[in-house]
Amino acid sequence: MKKIKIVSFLMAMMLVLAACGTNNAANNGGEEGGSGDDGGTTYTVGTDTTYPPFEFEEGGEYKGIDIDLINAIAEEEGFEIELKPMDFGGIIPALQADQLDVAIAGMSITDDRKEKVDFSDPYFDAGLTLVVSEDNNDITSIEDLEGKTVAVKNGTTGADKAEELKDEVGIAEIRQFNDSPSMFQEVANGNADVLIEDYPVIAYQIKTKDLGLKTVGDRLNGDQYGIAVLKGENQELLEKINSGLQKLRDSGEYDEIINTYLEE
Ligand code: GLN
């Protein structure tokens, strides 16, 4: 009798230890791309700090299209996520330094970035636009940027666009900011003449807040957003992301998420 008790005690202990082991592996997660049969692997997900309607904090909680999408994908595909909000410019370096497994940050799919990361299928059509203060009637197209001060956000396609236009049209100065709200402020205060931002982001901001800004001219390009993982290292995870995204499109949940934030 006693022997049986000891044996079952030992077996119970082994089960507890085994469970702890699994847990640790999951927390260190990332590399293994868990099979999804026991709660799954936890992936760290880098996201922009302030980028409504894609990611923003409200009542101590992260919300937005990107946040809802990555949570829904994780649920479909049986993995866990841990969000790491950071300045946009730090996201690709953090992926390269293995501090992140995934990035979803209104990140445009570009050829330059494809040298460092692999992108999911596109999930949103954006595109850049010029933005000026409400009372500015001098600037309506890129030709008008001659001699002007342009505010941009570090590491973005907007910043690349300004660099590209600098000599072409004779931009006087480019000012870099780490986050979109500081960039908006610079133009609203009259310290810079114009900024370059993704159309859906600035349109949402103008609609929901009194920023004193307006968009001008046509969209400067046809940027599309993708979810990124480190290049060549995470194919299994990328496949899950694409498969999750497709399931959300098929079920209508993708549209529901978009409409939650962008319903006209
Ligand atoms: N879509 C732009 C880019 O990829 C801006 C992204 C952002 O500011 N979060 O560079």
Short mmCIF file of C-alpha atoms in Angstrom, two decimals, residues 56-63 67 83 85:
data_model
loop_
_atom_site.label_atom_id
_atom_site.label_comp_id
_atom_site.label_asym_id
_atom_site.label_seq_id
_atom_site.Cartn_x
_atom_site.Cartn_y
_atom_site.Cartn_z
CA PHE A 56 -3.07 52.90 -29.73
CA GLU A 57 -3.55 52.76 -26.00
CA GLU A 58 -6.92 53.40 -24.43
CA GLY A 59 -7.73 52.79 -20.78
CA GLY A 60 -4.41 51.02 -20.24
CA GLU A 61 -5.11 48.60 -23.08
CA TYR A 62 -3.70 48.30 -26.58
CA LYS A 63 -6.30 48.53 -29.32
CA ILE A 67 -3.76 44.60 -32.45
CA LEU A 83 3.00 42.85 -27.34
CA PRO A 85 5.09 48.68 -28.24
#
